[in-house]
Tab-separated table of C-alpha atoms and ligand atoms in Angstrom:
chain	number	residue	atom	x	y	z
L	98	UNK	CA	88.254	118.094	91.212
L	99	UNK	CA	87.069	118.419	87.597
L	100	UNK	CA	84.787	116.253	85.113
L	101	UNK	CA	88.349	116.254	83.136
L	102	UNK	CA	89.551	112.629	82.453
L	103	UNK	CA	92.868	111.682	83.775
L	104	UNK	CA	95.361	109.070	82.218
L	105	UNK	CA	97.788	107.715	84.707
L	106	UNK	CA	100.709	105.444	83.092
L	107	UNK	CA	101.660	102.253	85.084
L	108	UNK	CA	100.435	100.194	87.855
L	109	UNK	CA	103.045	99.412	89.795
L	110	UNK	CA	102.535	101.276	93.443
L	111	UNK	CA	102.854	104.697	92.061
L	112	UNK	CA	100.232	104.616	89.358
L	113	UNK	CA	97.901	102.756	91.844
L	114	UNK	CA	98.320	104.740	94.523
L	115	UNK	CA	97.948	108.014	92.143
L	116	UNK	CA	94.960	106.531	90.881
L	117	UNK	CA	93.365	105.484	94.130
L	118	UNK	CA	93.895	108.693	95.397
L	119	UNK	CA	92.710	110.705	92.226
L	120	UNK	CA	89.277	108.740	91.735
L	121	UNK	CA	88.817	109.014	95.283
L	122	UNK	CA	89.001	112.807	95.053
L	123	UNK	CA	86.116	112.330	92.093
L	124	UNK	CA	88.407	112.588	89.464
L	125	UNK	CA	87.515	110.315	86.177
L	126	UNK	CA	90.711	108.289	85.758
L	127	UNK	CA	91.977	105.930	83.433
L	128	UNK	CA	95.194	103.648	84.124
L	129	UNK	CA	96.764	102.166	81.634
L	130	UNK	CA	100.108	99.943	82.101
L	131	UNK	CA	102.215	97.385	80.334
L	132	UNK	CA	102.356	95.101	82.772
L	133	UNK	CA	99.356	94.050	85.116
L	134	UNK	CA	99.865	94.804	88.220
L	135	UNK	CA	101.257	91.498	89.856
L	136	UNK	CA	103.874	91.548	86.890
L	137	UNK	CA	105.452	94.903	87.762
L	138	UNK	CA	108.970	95.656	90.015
L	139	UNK	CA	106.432	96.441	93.030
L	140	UNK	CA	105.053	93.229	93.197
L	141	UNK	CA	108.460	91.823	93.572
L	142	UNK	CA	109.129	94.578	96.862
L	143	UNK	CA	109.659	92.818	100.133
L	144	UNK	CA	108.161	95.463	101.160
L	145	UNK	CA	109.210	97.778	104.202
L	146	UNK	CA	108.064	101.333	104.718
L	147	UNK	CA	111.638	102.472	106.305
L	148	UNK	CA	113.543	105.214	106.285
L	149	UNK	CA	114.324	106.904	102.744
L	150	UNK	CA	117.558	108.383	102.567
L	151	UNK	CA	116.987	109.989	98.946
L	152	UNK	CA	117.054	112.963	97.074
L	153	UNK	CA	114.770	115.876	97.164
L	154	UNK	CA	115.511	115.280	101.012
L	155	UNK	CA	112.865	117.656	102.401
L	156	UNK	CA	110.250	116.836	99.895
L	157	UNK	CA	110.970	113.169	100.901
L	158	UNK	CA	110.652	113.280	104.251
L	159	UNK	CA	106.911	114.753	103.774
L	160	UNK	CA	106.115	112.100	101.447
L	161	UNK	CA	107.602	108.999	103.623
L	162	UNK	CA	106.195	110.819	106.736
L	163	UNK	CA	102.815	110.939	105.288
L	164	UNK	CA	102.670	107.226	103.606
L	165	UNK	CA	103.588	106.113	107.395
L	166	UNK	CA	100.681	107.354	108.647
L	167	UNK	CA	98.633	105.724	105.635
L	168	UNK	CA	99.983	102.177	105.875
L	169	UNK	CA	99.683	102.148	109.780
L	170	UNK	CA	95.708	103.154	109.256
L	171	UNK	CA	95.873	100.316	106.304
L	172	UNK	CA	97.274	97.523	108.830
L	173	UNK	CA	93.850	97.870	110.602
L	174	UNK	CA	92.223	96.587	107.462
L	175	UNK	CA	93.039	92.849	107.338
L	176	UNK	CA	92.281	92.427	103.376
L	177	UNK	CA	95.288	95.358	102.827
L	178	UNK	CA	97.911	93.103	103.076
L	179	UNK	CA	99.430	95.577	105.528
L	180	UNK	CA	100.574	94.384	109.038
L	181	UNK	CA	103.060	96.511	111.606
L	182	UNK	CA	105.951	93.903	112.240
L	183	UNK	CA	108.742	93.744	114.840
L	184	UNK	CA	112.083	93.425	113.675
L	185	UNK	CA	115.289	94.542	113.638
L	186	UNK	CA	117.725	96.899	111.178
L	187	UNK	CA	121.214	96.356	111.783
L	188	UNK	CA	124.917	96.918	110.343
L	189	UNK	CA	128.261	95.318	110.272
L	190	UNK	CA	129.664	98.920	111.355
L	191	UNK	CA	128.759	101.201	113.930
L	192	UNK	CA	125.492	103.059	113.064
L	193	UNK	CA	126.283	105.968	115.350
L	194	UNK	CA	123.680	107.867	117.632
L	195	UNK	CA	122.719	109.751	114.901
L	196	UNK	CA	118.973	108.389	113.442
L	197	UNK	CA	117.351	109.943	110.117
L	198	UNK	CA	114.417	112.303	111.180
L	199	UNK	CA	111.479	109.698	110.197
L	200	UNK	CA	113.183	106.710	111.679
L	201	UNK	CA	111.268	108.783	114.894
L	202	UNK	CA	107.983	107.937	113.514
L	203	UNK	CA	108.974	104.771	114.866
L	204	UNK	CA	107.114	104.198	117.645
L	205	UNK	CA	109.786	101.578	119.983
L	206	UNK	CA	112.563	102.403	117.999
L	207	UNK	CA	115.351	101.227	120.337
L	208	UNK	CA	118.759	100.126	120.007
L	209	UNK	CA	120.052	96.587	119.760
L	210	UNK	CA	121.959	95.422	122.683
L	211	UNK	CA	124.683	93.696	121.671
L	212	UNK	CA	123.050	90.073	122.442
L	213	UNK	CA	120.118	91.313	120.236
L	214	UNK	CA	122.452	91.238	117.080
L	215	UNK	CA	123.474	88.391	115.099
L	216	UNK	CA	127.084	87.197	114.524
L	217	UNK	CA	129.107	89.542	112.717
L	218	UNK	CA	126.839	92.181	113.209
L	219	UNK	CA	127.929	95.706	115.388
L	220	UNK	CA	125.093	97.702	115.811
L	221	UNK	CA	121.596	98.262	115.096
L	222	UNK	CA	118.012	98.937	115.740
L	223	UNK	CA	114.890	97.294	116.795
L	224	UNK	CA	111.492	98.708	115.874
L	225	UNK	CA	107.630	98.025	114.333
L	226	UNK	CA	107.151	99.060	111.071
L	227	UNK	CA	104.734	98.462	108.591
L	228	UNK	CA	105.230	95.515	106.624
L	229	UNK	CA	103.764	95.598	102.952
L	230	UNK	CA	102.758	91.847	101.356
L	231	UNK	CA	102.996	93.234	97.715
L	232	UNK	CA	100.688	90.725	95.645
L	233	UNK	CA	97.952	90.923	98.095
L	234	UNK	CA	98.493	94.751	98.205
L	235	UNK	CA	98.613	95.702	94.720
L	236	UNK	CA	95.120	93.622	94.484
L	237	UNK	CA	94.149	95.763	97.299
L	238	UNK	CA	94.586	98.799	95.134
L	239	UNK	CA	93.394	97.734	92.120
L	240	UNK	CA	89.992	97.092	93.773
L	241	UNK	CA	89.797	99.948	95.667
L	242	UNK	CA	90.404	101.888	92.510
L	243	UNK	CA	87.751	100.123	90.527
L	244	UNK	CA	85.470	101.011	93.186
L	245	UNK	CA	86.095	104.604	93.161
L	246	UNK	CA	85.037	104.153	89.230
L	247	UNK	CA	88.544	103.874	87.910
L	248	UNK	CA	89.486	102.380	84.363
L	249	UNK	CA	92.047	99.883	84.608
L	250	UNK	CA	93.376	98.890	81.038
L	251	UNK	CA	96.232	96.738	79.517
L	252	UNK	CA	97.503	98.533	76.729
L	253	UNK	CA	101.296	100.457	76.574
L	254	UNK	CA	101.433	103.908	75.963
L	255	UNK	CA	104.228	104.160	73.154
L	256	UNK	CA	104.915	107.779	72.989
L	257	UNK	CA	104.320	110.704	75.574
L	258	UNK	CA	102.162	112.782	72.925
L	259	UNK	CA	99.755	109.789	72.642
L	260	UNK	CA	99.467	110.124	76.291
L	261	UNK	CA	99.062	114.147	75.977
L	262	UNK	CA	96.425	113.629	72.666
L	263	UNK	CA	94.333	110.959	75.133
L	264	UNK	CA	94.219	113.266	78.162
L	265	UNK	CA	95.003	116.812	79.407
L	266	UNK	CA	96.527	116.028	82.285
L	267	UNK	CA	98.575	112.429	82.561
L	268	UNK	CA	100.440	111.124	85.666
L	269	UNK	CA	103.503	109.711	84.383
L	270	UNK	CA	104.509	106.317	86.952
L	271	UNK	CA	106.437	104.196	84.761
L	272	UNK	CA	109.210	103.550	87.058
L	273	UNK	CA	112.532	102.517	84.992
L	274	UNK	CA	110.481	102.580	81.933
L	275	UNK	CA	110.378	106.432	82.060
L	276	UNK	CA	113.576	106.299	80.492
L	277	UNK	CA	112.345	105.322	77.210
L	278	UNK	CA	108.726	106.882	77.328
L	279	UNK	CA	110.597	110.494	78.740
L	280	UNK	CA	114.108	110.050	76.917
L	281	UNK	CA	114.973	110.364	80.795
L	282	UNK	CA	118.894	109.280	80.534
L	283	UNK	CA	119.637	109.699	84.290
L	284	UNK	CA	116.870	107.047	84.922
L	285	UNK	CA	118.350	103.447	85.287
L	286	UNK	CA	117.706	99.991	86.774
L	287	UNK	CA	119.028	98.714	90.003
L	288	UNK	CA	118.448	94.834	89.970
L	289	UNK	CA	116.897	93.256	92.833
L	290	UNK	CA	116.190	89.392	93.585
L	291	UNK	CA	114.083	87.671	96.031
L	292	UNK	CA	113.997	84.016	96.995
L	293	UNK	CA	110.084	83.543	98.641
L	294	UNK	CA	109.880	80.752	100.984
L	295	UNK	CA	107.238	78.885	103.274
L	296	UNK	CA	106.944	80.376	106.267
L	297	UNK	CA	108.684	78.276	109.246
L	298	UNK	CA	107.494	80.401	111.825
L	299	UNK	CA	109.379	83.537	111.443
L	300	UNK	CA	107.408	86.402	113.116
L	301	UNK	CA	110.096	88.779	112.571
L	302	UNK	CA	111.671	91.485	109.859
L	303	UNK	CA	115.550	91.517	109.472
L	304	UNK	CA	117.024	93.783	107.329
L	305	UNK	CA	120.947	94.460	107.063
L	306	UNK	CA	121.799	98.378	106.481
L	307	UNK	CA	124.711	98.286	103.689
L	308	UNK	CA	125.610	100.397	101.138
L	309	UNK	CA	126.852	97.195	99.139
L	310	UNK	CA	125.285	95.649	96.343
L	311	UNK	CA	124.768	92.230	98.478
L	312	UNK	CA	122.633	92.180	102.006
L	313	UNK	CA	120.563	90.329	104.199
L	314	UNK	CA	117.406	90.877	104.283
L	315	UNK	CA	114.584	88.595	105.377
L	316	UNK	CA	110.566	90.030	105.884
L	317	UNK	CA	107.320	87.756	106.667
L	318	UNK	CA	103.884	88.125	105.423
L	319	UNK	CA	101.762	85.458	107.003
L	320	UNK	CA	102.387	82.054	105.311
L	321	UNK	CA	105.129	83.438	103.087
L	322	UNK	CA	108.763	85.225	104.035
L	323	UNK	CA	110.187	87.500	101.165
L	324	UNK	CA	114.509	86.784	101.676
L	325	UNK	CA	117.027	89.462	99.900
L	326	UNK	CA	119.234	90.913	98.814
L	327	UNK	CA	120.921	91.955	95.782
L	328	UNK	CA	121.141	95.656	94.328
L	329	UNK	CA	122.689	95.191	91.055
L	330	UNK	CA	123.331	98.996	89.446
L	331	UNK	CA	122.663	99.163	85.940
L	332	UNK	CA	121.675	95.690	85.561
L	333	UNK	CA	118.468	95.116	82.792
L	334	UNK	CA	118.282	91.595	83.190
L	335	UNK	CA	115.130	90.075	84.604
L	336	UNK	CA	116.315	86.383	84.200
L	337	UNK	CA	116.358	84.364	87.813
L	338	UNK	CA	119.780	83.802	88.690
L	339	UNK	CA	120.450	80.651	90.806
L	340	UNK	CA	123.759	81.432	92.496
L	341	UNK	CA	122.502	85.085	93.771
L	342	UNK	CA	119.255	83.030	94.926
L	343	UNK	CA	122.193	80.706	96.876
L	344	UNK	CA	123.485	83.713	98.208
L	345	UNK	CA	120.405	85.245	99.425
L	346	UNK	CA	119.598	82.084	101.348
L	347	UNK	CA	122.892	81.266	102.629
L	348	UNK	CA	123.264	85.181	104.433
L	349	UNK	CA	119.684	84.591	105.445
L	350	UNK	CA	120.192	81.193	107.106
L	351	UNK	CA	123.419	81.919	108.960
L	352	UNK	CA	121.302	84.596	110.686
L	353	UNK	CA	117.819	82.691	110.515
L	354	UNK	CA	118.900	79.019	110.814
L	355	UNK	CA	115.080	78.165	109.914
L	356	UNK	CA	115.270	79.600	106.234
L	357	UNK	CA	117.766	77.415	105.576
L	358	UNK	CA	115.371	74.520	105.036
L	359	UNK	CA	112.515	76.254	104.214
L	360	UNK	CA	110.612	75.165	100.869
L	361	UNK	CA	111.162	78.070	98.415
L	362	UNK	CA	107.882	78.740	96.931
L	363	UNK	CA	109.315	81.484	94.102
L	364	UNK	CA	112.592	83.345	93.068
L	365	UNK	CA	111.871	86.721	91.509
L	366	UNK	CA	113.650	90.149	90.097
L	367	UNK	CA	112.333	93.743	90.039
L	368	UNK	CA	114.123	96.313	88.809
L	369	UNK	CA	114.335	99.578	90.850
L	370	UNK	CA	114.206	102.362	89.115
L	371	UNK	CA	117.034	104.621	90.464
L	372	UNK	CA	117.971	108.187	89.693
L	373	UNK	CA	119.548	110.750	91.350
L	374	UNK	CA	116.703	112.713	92.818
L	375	UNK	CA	113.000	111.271	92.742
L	376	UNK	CA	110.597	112.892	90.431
L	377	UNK	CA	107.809	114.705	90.800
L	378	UNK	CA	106.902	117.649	88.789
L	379	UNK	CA	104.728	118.995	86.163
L	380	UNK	CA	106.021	119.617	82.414
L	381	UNK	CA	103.938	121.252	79.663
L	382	UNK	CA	103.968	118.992	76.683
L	383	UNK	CA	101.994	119.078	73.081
L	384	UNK	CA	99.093	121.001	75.303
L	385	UNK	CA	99.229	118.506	78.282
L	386	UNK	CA	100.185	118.620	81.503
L	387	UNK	CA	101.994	115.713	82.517
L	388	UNK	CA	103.097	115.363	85.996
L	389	UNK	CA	106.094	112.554	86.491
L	390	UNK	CA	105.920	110.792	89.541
L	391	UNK	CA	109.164	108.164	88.885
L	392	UNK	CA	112.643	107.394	90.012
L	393	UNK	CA	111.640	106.238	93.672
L	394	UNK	CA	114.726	103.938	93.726
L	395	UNK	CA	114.519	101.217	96.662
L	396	UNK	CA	111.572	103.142	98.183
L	397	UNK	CA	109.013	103.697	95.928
L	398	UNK	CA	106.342	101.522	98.383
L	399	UNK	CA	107.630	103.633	101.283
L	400	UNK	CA	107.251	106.578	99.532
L	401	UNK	CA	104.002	106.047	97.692
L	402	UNK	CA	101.343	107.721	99.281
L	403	UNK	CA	103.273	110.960	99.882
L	404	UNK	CA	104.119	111.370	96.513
L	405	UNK	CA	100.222	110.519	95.051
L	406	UNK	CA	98.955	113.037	97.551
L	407	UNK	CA	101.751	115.442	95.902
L	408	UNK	CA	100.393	114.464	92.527
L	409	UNK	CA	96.746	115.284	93.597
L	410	UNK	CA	97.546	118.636	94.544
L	411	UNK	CA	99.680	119.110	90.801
L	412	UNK	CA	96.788	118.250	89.310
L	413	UNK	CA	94.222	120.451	91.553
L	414	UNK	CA	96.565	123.169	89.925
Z	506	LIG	C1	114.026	93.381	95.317
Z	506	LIG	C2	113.365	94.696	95.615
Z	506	LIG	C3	113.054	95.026	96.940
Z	506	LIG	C4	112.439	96.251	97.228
Z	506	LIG	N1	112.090	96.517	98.521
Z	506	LIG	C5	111.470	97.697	98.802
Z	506	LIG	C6	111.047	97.989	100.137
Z	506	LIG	O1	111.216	97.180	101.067
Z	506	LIG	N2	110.438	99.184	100.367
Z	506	LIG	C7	110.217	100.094	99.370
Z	506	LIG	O2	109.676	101.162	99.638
Z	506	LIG	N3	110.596	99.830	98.098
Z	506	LIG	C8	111.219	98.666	97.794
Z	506	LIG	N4	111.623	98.402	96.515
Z	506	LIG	C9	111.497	99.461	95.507
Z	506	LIG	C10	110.115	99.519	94.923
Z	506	LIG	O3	109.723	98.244	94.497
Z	506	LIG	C11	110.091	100.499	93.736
Z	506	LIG	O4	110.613	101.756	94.111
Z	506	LIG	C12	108.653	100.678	93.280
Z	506	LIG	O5	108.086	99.424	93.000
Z	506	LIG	C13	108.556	101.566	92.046
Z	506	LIG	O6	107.196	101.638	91.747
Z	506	LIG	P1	106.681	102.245	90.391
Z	506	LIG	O7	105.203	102.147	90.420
Z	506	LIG	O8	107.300	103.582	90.184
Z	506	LIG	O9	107.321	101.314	89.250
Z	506	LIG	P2	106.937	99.841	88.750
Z	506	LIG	O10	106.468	98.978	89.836
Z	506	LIG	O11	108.117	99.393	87.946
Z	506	LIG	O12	105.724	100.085	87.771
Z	506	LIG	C14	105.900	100.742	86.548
Z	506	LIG	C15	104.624	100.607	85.756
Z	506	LIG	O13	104.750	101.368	84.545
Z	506	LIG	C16	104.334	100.556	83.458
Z	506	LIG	N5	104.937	101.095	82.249
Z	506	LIG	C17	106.232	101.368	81.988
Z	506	LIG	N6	106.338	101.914	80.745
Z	506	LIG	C18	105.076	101.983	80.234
Z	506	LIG	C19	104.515	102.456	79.022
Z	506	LIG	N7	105.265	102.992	78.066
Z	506	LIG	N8	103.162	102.364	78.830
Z	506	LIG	C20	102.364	101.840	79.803
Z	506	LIG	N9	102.860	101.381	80.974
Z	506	LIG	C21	104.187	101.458	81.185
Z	506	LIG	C22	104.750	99.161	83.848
Z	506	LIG	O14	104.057	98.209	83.071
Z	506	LIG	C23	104.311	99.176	85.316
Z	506	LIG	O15	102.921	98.957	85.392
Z	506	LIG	C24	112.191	97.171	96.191
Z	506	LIG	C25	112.473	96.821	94.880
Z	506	LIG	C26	113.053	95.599	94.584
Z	506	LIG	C27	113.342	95.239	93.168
């Protein structure tokens, strides 16, 4: 810790997290972001801490290992907008025996018999997890930063080196907008869109493990249930689109009859920011250190308080 000011970039779930965790160390820290908060990719997450089958693997497995154990202590707190939810992830192929390493953290991780598994469905896995109401989060965040004496400000950063003349050490979380602000080619969007419906009584996560670009995914939050899914590979546009909202609900219903008729209270799209391997690493630029925290793909809530706590340390030096 150091009387030094630090600027973080973005406030989606990265840039929060980094900056919750950085003013809670003491550090003076400044966010600023192009979007508020509620307006960014992580606000449209369903959200699931789950497994994260990405790339650096052993680096990931700390950081999703350690954000476990933060959002189960943050579904204590009933203002987090964190809850641990019973559900079930399941496939239209055999998942074999074989589970990734953190899918252990699991605490009643079991397999699905096969009257446990919807039509159409072969195998799968029922298990609590925590369950992350983005909106309500986020403003979780945002106030717990402001009351560790962050600086929360509205205002893009248009080039790296104004970052690096503001501060001497930035956290870079701009998500897929690191591709423009770093000139980061290998950074691109992955198109997501949720239909957000009143609750019917659905107590339940179900999410459909698929490497295709359409999937079933359907995740409560109190009054409101988040229904998915679409990952659309180098996709930019942010416009609503009614027949992939149709679709959503239609795979949803036939395995939820209840969502079916449910009153949809909002349709929205995120953009993932995918990229080969995650990002985090320092880079000496125009007398700065920056230290990029981006390219969390379709885990970036999952992943988010690993990778902050990673960050801290960069910036301890
Ligand atoms: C439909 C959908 C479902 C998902 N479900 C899950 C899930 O269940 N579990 C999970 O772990 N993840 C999930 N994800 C992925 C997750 O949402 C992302 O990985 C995560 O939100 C990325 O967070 P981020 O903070 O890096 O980026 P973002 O949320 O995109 O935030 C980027 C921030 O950077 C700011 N910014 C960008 N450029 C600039 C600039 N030049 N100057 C200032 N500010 C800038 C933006 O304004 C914004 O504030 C899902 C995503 C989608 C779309």
């Amino acid at each position: 810790m150091t009387g030094e000011q630090v600027l973080v970039i973005g406030a989606g779930v990265q840039g929060l997290t980094c900056g919750v965790v950085l003013a809670e160390a003491g550090w003076p820290v400044r966010i600023r972001t192009e979007d508020r908060p509620r307006a960014t990719t992580s606000a449209v997450a369903g959200a699931m801490w789950g497994p994260a089958q990405l790339r650096p693997a052993e680096p990931v497995l700390y950081w999703v290992t350690r954000s476990h154990a933060e959002f189960t202590a943050l579904a204590r707190d009933d203002t987090s907008g964190v809850h641990l939810c019973a559900g079930r992830m399941a496939a239209r192929f055999d998942l074999g025996d074989a589970v990734p390493t953190e899918a252990r953290l699991i605490p009643d991780l079991r397999r699905c018999t096969p009257d446990d598994l919807p039509e159409g469905f072969t195998s799968g896995y029922r298990g609590t997890v925590p369950l992350i109401d983005m909106p309500r989060y986020l403003d979780h965040l945002v106030a717990r930063f402001r009351d560790a004496g962050g600086d929360l400000q509205l205002s893009p950063v248009p080039t790296l080196a104004d970052a690096a003349a503001e501060a001497s050490t930035v956290v870079n979380c701009t998500g897929v907008g690191a591709r423009e602000l770093v000139g980061d080619p290998g950074v691109h969007p992955v198109r997501g869109q949720h239909v957000v419906v009143r609750n019917p009584g659905i107590d339940e996560y179900f999410v459909e493990l698929t490497d295709s670009g359409e999937f079933t995914s359907y995740m409560p939050h109190g009054d409101r249930v988040v229904l998915g899914g679409v990952a659309e590979a180098q996709e930019w546009n942010r416009v609503v689109r009614p027949a992939v909202s149709a679709g959503i609900r239609r795979r949803c219903a036939a395995i939820e009859p209840r969502l079916g008729e449910a009153e949809v209270l909002e349709e929205l799209v995120g953009l993932r920011p995918g990229r080969e391997s995650v990002r985090v690493e320092v880079e000496h630029y125009e007398g700065a250190r920056i230290i990029h925290n981006y390219g969390h793909g379709g885990c970036g809530v999952a992943l988010s308080w690993g990778c902050a706590f990673e960050v801290a340390d960069l910036a301890e030096g």
